């Protein structure tokens, strides 16, 4: 009897597999100007969104760099020795970078300056160009196209600033997309109190904001509940409702943390550095909560709801 039951179970399982839906595996195109690409979501219509990283050929601004800085000179000497160890000739000098745009025309010089500028200690200082080598993608027919969320054309070199992080996270059945991105960094100068020499910093208007992109391509920002110092919002999923509207869920800033408030009051006085730089150096400054934005079928915002408050008041 046990063997008969087992045989019957196997037969049922096999028949269910035979009747199951079949799928066609399709290789998606690669983004031509990056090393890696990933898919973040797709809908039943075959619309696909994703992400690419290790972008090639990002522009490097050296106009503000102090080429007499011993840190830079030592970094170059160390790099030169590394090439010698593998019996390879270094093909650029610091003078080439300063005067001949070698950072954007010589592969070795480009890699050298990327490594120097993107060093974690220099990123935190906000005294160096911010470079992000990742982009959002939409897949159309046989191509993977970059989708620009919040980046802008650079005033210092040709093309986008490439200073932003951005992710497209979810796509509805009609092709409406949600995600989030950061504001581009802008170069400013500042003279500390009691000094005469200007210093260069890179600042942005806000950290991250959610975005909704309509099928027609219109971009709608998902503003956070708390907007002091720019605020923060993220959109992680979208669902189209039966009436044609949309529900979007994610996160929103709701207040500053007590630690952040104290740090701003104690340290961000604008004497030695810009107030914005001081504030933007602070990590995790906001209290955030799960959040929901509701739109009608014409993409008008109907409501925004703090889901933590909603949960505890029901």
CSV table of C-alpha atoms in Angstrom, one decimal:
chain,number,residue,atom,x,y,z
A,1,UNK,CA,0.0,0.0,0.0
A,2,UNK,CA,2.8,2.4,0.9
A,3,UNK,CA,4.4,1.8,-2.5
A,4,UNK,CA,1.1,2.4,-4.3
A,5,UNK,CA,0.6,5.7,-2.4
A,6,UNK,CA,4.1,6.8,-3.3
A,7,UNK,CA,3.6,6.0,-6.9
A,8,UNK,CA,0.4,7.9,-7.0
A,9,UNK,CA,2.0,10.9,-5.3
A,10,UNK,CA,4.8,10.9,-7.9
A,11,UNK,CA,2.3,10.6,-10.7
A,12,UNK,CA,0.3,13.6,-9.4
A,13,UNK,CA,3.5,15.7,-9.0
A,14,UNK,CA,4.7,14.9,-12.5
A,15,UNK,CA,1.3,15.7,-14.0
A,16,UNK,CA,1.2,19.0,-12.2
A,17,UNK,CA,4.7,19.9,-13.5
A,18,UNK,CA,3.6,19.0,-17.0
A,19,UNK,CA,0.6,21.3,-16.7
A,20,UNK,CA,2.6,24.1,-15.2
A,21,UNK,CA,3.3,27.3,-17.1
A,22,UNK,CA,6.4,27.4,-19.3
A,23,UNK,CA,8.8,30.2,-19.5
A,24,UNK,CA,11.2,31.5,-22.1
A,25,UNK,CA,14.6,32.6,-21.0
A,26,UNK,CA,15.7,35.8,-22.7
A,27,UNK,CA,19.2,37.3,-22.4
A,28,UNK,CA,19.0,41.0,-21.8
A,29,UNK,CA,21.3,43.5,-23.5
A,30,UNK,CA,24.3,44.9,-21.6
A,31,UNK,CA,24.9,48.6,-21.0
A,32,UNK,CA,27.7,49.5,-23.4
A,33,UNK,CA,29.5,51.9,-21.1
A,34,UNK,CA,29.7,49.9,-17.9
A,35,UNK,CA,31.2,46.6,-16.6
A,36,UNK,CA,28.2,45.1,-14.7
A,37,UNK,CA,24.5,45.3,-15.1
A,38,UNK,CA,21.6,43.9,-12.9
A,39,UNK,CA,17.8,43.7,-13.1
A,40,UNK,CA,15.9,45.1,-10.2
A,41,UNK,CA,12.3,44.5,-11.4
A,42,UNK,CA,10.1,43.5,-14.4
A,43,UNK,CA,6.4,43.5,-15.1
A,44,UNK,CA,4.1,41.0,-16.9
A,45,UNK,CA,4.4,43.2,-20.1
A,46,UNK,CA,8.1,42.6,-20.2
A,47,UNK,CA,9.2,46.1,-19.1
A,48,UNK,CA,12.5,45.8,-17.2
A,49,UNK,CA,14.4,48.2,-15.0
A,50,UNK,CA,17.9,47.7,-13.5
A,51,UNK,CA,21.2,49.1,-12.5
A,52,UNK,CA,24.7,49.2,-13.9
A,53,UNK,CA,28.0,49.7,-12.1
A,54,UNK,CA,31.7,50.3,-12.8
A,55,UNK,CA,30.8,53.0,-15.3
A,56,UNK,CA,33.6,53.7,-17.8
A,57,UNK,CA,35.1,57.1,-18.6
A,58,UNK,CA,33.7,59.3,-15.8
A,59,UNK,CA,35.1,62.8,-16.0
A,60,UNK,CA,37.6,64.0,-13.4
A,61,UNK,CA,37.8,67.7,-12.4
A,62,UNK,CA,41.4,68.6,-11.4
A,63,UNK,CA,40.9,72.4,-11.4
A,64,UNK,CA,40.7,72.7,-7.6
A,65,UNK,CA,43.5,70.1,-6.8
A,66,UNK,CA,46.6,71.3,-5.0
A,67,UNK,CA,49.4,69.6,-7.0
A,68,UNK,CA,52.0,70.8,-4.4
A,69,UNK,CA,50.2,68.7,-1.7
A,70,UNK,CA,52.6,66.2,-0.2
A,71,UNK,CA,49.8,63.6,0.1
A,72,UNK,CA,49.3,63.7,-3.7
A,73,UNK,CA,53.0,63.6,-4.4
A,74,UNK,CA,53.5,60.6,-2.1
A,75,UNK,CA,50.5,58.8,-3.6
A,76,UNK,CA,52.1,59.3,-7.1
A,77,UNK,CA,55.5,58.0,-5.9
A,78,UNK,CA,53.8,54.9,-4.4
A,79,UNK,CA,51.9,54.3,-7.6
A,80,UNK,CA,55.0,54.6,-9.7
A,81,UNK,CA,56.8,52.0,-7.5
A,82,UNK,CA,53.9,49.6,-8.0
A,83,UNK,CA,54.3,49.9,-11.7
A,84,UNK,CA,58.1,49.3,-11.4
A,85,UNK,CA,57.4,46.1,-9.3
A,86,UNK,CA,55.5,44.6,-12.2
A,87,UNK,CA,58.0,45.9,-14.7
A,88,UNK,CA,55.6,48.3,-16.3
A,89,UNK,CA,56.3,51.9,-17.2
A,90,UNK,CA,54.2,54.6,-15.8
A,91,UNK,CA,53.0,56.8,-18.7
A,92,UNK,CA,52.0,60.0,-16.9
A,93,UNK,CA,53.3,62.6,-14.5
A,94,UNK,CA,51.5,64.9,-12.1
A,95,UNK,CA,52.3,67.7,-14.5
A,96,UNK,CA,50.5,65.9,-17.3
A,97,UNK,CA,47.4,65.7,-15.1
A,98,UNK,CA,47.6,69.3,-14.1
A,99,UNK,CA,48.3,70.9,-17.5
A,100,UNK,CA,47.5,68.3,-20.2
A,101,UNK,CA,44.1,66.8,-19.0
A,102,UNK,CA,45.9,63.4,-18.6
A,103,UNK,CA,43.2,62.4,-16.0
A,104,UNK,CA,40.7,62.2,-18.9
A,105,UNK,CA,42.9,61.2,-21.8
A,106,UNK,CA,45.4,58.7,-20.3
A,107,UNK,CA,44.1,55.4,-18.9
A,108,UNK,CA,46.7,55.1,-16.2
A,109,UNK,CA,46.3,58.7,-15.1
A,110,UNK,CA,42.5,58.3,-15.0
A,111,UNK,CA,42.8,55.2,-12.8
A,112,UNK,CA,45.2,57.0,-10.6
A,113,UNK,CA,43.0,60.0,-10.0
A,114,UNK,CA,39.9,57.9,-9.5
A,115,UNK,CA,41.7,56.0,-6.8
A,116,UNK,CA,43.0,59.1,-5.2
A,117,UNK,CA,39.8,61.1,-5.2
A,118,UNK,CA,37.6,58.2,-4.2
A,119,UNK,CA,39.7,57.3,-1.2
A,120,UNK,CA,37.3,57.0,1.8
A,121,UNK,CA,39.0,59.7,3.9
A,122,UNK,CA,38.8,62.2,1.0
A,123,UNK,CA,35.2,61.3,0.3
A,124,UNK,CA,34.3,62.0,4.0
A,125,UNK,CA,36.1,65.4,3.9
A,126,UNK,CA,33.9,66.7,1.2
A,127,UNK,CA,36.9,68.6,-0.1
A,128,UNK,CA,37.1,66.5,-3.3
A,129,UNK,CA,34.9,65.8,-6.3
A,130,UNK,CA,32.3,63.2,-5.5
A,131,UNK,CA,32.3,60.4,-8.1
A,132,UNK,CA,29.7,57.6,-8.3
A,133,UNK,CA,30.2,55.0,-11.0
A,134,UNK,CA,26.7,53.5,-11.0
A,135,UNK,CA,23.6,54.4,-13.0
A,136,UNK,CA,19.9,53.3,-13.4
A,137,UNK,CA,18.8,51.4,-16.5
A,138,UNK,CA,15.7,50.8,-18.5
A,139,UNK,CA,15.7,48.0,-21.0
A,140,UNK,CA,14.1,48.8,-24.4
A,141,UNK,CA,14.0,46.3,-27.2
A,142,UNK,CA,17.7,45.5,-27.8
A,143,UNK,CA,19.3,48.2,-25.7
A,144,UNK,CA,19.9,49.0,-22.0
A,145,UNK,CA,19.6,52.8,-21.7
A,146,UNK,CA,20.6,55.0,-18.8
A,147,UNK,CA,17.8,56.6,-16.9
A,148,UNK,CA,18.8,59.8,-15.3
A,149,UNK,CA,17.0,60.3,-12.0
A,150,UNK,CA,18.4,63.6,-10.5
A,151,UNK,CA,21.8,64.1,-12.0
A,152,UNK,CA,22.5,67.3,-13.9
A,153,UNK,CA,25.0,68.6,-16.5
A,154,UNK,CA,28.3,69.6,-14.9
A,155,UNK,CA,29.4,73.3,-15.1
A,156,UNK,CA,33.0,72.1,-14.9
A,157,UNK,CA,33.3,69.4,-17.6
A,158,UNK,CA,31.2,67.9,-20.4
A,159,UNK,CA,28.5,65.6,-19.4
A,160,UNK,CA,26.6,64.7,-16.2
A,161,UNK,CA,28.2,65.3,-12.8
A,162,UNK,CA,28.3,61.6,-12.0
A,163,UNK,CA,28.1,62.5,-8.3
A,164,UNK,CA,24.7,60.9,-7.5
A,165,UNK,CA,23.5,57.5,-6.3
A,166,UNK,CA,20.2,56.3,-7.8
A,167,UNK,CA,18.1,53.2,-8.0
A,168,UNK,CA,15.0,52.2,-9.8
A,169,UNK,CA,13.4,49.7,-7.5
A,170,UNK,CA,9.9,48.7,-8.8
A,171,UNK,CA,7.7,48.9,-12.0
A,172,UNK,CA,3.9,48.6,-12.2
A,173,UNK,CA,2.0,46.7,-14.8
A,174,UNK,CA,1.4,49.9,-16.9
A,175,UNK,CA,5.1,50.8,-16.8
A,176,UNK,CA,5.0,53.4,-14.0
A,177,UNK,CA,8.4,53.3,-12.1
A,178,UNK,CA,9.5,54.2,-8.6
A,179,UNK,CA,12.9,54.5,-7.1
A,180,UNK,CA,15.1,57.0,-5.4
A,181,UNK,CA,18.2,59.1,-5.9
A,182,UNK,CA,20.5,61.7,-4.4
A,183,UNK,CA,21.0,65.3,-5.4
A,184,UNK,CA,24.1,66.1,-7.4
A,185,UNK,CA,27.1,67.6,-5.6
A,186,UNK,CA,28.1,71.2,-6.5
A,187,UNK,CA,31.5,72.8,-6.0
A,188,UNK,CA,31.6,75.8,-3.7
A,189,UNK,CA,34.3,77.9,-2.2
A,190,UNK,CA,34.6,79.1,1.4
A,191,UNK,CA,37.0,81.2,3.3
A,192,UNK,CA,37.4,80.2,7.0
A,193,UNK,CA,37.1,83.0,9.6
A,194,UNK,CA,40.5,84.7,10.0
A,195,UNK,CA,41.9,83.3,6.8
A,196,UNK,CA,42.4,84.9,3.4
A,197,UNK,CA,42.7,81.8,1.2
A,198,UNK,CA,39.6,80.1,-0.2
A,199,UNK,CA,38.9,76.4,0.2
A,200,UNK,CA,36.9,74.2,-2.1
A,201,UNK,CA,34.1,72.0,-0.9
A,202,UNK,CA,31.4,69.8,-2.6
A,203,UNK,CA,27.9,69.9,-1.2
A,204,UNK,CA,24.4,68.8,-2.2
A,205,UNK,CA,20.9,70.0,-1.5
A,206,UNK,CA,19.6,66.8,0.0
A,207,UNK,CA,20.6,63.2,0.6
A,208,UNK,CA,18.0,61.0,-1.1
A,209,UNK,CA,14.5,61.5,-2.4
A,210,UNK,CA,12.0,59.0,-3.8
A,211,UNK,CA,10.7,59.4,-7.3
A,212,UNK,CA,7.8,58.3,-9.4
A,213,UNK,CA,8.2,58.1,-13.2
A,214,UNK,CA,5.0,58.0,-15.3
A,215,UNK,CA,4.7,55.9,-18.4
A,216,UNK,CA,5.1,59.3,-20.3
A,217,UNK,CA,8.4,59.9,-18.6
A,218,UNK,CA,7.3,62.7,-16.2
A,219,UNK,CA,9.3,62.6,-12.9
A,220,UNK,CA,7.4,63.3,-9.7
A,221,UNK,CA,9.4,63.7,-6.5
A,222,UNK,CA,8.1,61.9,-3.4
A,223,UNK,CA,8.6,64.6,-0.8
A,224,UNK,CA,9.4,63.4,2.8
A,225,UNK,CA,7.3,64.3,5.8
A,226,UNK,CA,10.2,66.1,7.4
A,227,UNK,CA,12.2,68.3,5.1
A,228,UNK,CA,14.7,70.2,7.3
A,229,UNK,CA,18.1,70.1,5.7
A,230,UNK,CA,16.5,68.5,2.7
A,231,UNK,CA,14.9,65.5,4.4
A,232,UNK,CA,15.1,61.9,3.1
A,233,UNK,CA,12.7,59.6,1.3
A,234,UNK,CA,12.9,56.3,-0.5
A,235,UNK,CA,10.4,54.4,-2.7
A,236,UNK,CA,10.8,50.7,-2.8
A,237,UNK,CA,7.6,49.3,-4.3
A,238,UNK,CA,4.6,50.3,-6.3
A,239,UNK,CA,1.2,48.7,-6.9
A,240,UNK,CA,-1.5,49.8,-9.4
A,241,UNK,CA,-4.9,49.7,-7.8
A,242,UNK,CA,-8.2,48.5,-9.3
A,243,UNK,CA,-9.4,52.1,-9.9
A,244,UNK,CA,-6.2,52.9,-11.9
A,245,UNK,CA,-4.4,54.7,-9.0
A,246,UNK,CA,-1.1,53.8,-7.4
A,247,UNK,CA,0.1,52.9,-3.9
A,248,UNK,CA,3.8,53.5,-3.3
A,249,UNK,CA,5.6,52.3,-0.2
A,250,UNK,CA,9.1,53.2,1.2
A,251,UNK,CA,10.6,55.4,3.9
A,252,UNK,CA,10.5,59.0,4.9
A,253,UNK,CA,12.3,61.2,7.4
A,254,UNK,CA,10.1,62.2,10.3
A,255,UNK,CA,12.5,64.2,12.5
A,256,UNK,CA,16.1,64.9,13.4
A,257,UNK,CA,17.7,62.6,15.9
A,258,UNK,CA,18.6,64.1,19.3
A,259,UNK,CA,22.3,63.4,18.6
A,260,UNK,CA,22.1,65.2,15.3
A,261,UNK,CA,20.5,68.2,16.8
A,262,UNK,CA,23.2,68.4,19.5
A,263,UNK,CA,26.0,68.0,16.9
A,264,UNK,CA,24.6,70.8,14.7
A,265,UNK,CA,24.2,73.1,17.7
A,266,UNK,CA,27.7,72.3,19.0
A,267,UNK,CA,29.8,72.0,15.8
A,268,UNK,CA,28.1,73.5,12.8
A,269,UNK,CA,28.8,77.2,13.3
A,270,UNK,CA,30.1,78.1,9.9
A,271,UNK,CA,33.4,79.4,11.3
A,272,UNK,CA,35.9,76.9,10.0
A,273,UNK,CA,33.8,75.3,7.2
A,274,UNK,CA,30.4,75.8,5.6
A,275,UNK,CA,27.4,74.8,7.7
A,276,UNK,CA,26.1,72.6,4.9
A,277,UNK,CA,29.4,70.6,4.8
A,278,UNK,CA,29.3,70.1,8.6
A,279,UNK,CA,25.7,68.9,8.5
A,280,UNK,CA,26.2,66.6,5.5
A,281,UNK,CA,29.1,64.9,7.2
A,282,UNK,CA,26.8,63.6,9.9
A,283,UNK,CA,25.8,60.0,9.4
A,284,UNK,CA,22.1,58.9,9.8
A,285,UNK,CA,20.8,62.3,10.9
A,286,UNK,CA,17.1,61.4,10.6
A,287,UNK,CA,14.6,59.3,12.3
A,288,UNK,CA,12.8,57.5,9.5
A,289,UNK,CA,9.6,55.4,9.3
A,290,UNK,CA,7.8,53.3,6.8
A,291,UNK,CA,5.7,55.5,4.5
A,292,UNK,CA,3.0,55.2,1.9
A,293,UNK,CA,2.1,57.6,-0.9
A,294,UNK,CA,-1.2,57.3,-2.7
A,295,UNK,CA,-1.8,58.7,-6.2
A,296,UNK,CA,-4.9,58.8,-8.4
A,297,UNK,CA,-4.9,57.7,-12.0
A,298,UNK,CA,-3.8,61.2,-13.2
A,299,UNK,CA,-0.8,61.1,-10.9
A,300,UNK,CA,-2.1,63.6,-8.4
A,301,UNK,CA,-1.0,62.9,-4.9
A,302,UNK,CA,-4.1,61.9,-2.8
A,303,UNK,CA,-2.4,61.2,0.5
A,304,UNK,CA,0.8,60.4,2.3
A,305,UNK,CA,0.7,58.2,5.4
A,306,UNK,CA,3.1,57.4,8.2
A,307,UNK,CA,2.6,53.6,8.4
A,308,UNK,CA,4.1,53.4,11.9
A,309,UNK,CA,1.4,55.9,13.1
A,310,UNK,CA,-1.3,54.2,11.1
A,311,UNK,CA,-0.4,50.8,12.6
A,312,UNK,CA,-0.5,51.9,16.2
A,313,UNK,CA,-3.7,53.9,15.9
A,314,UNK,CA,-5.8,51.2,14.4
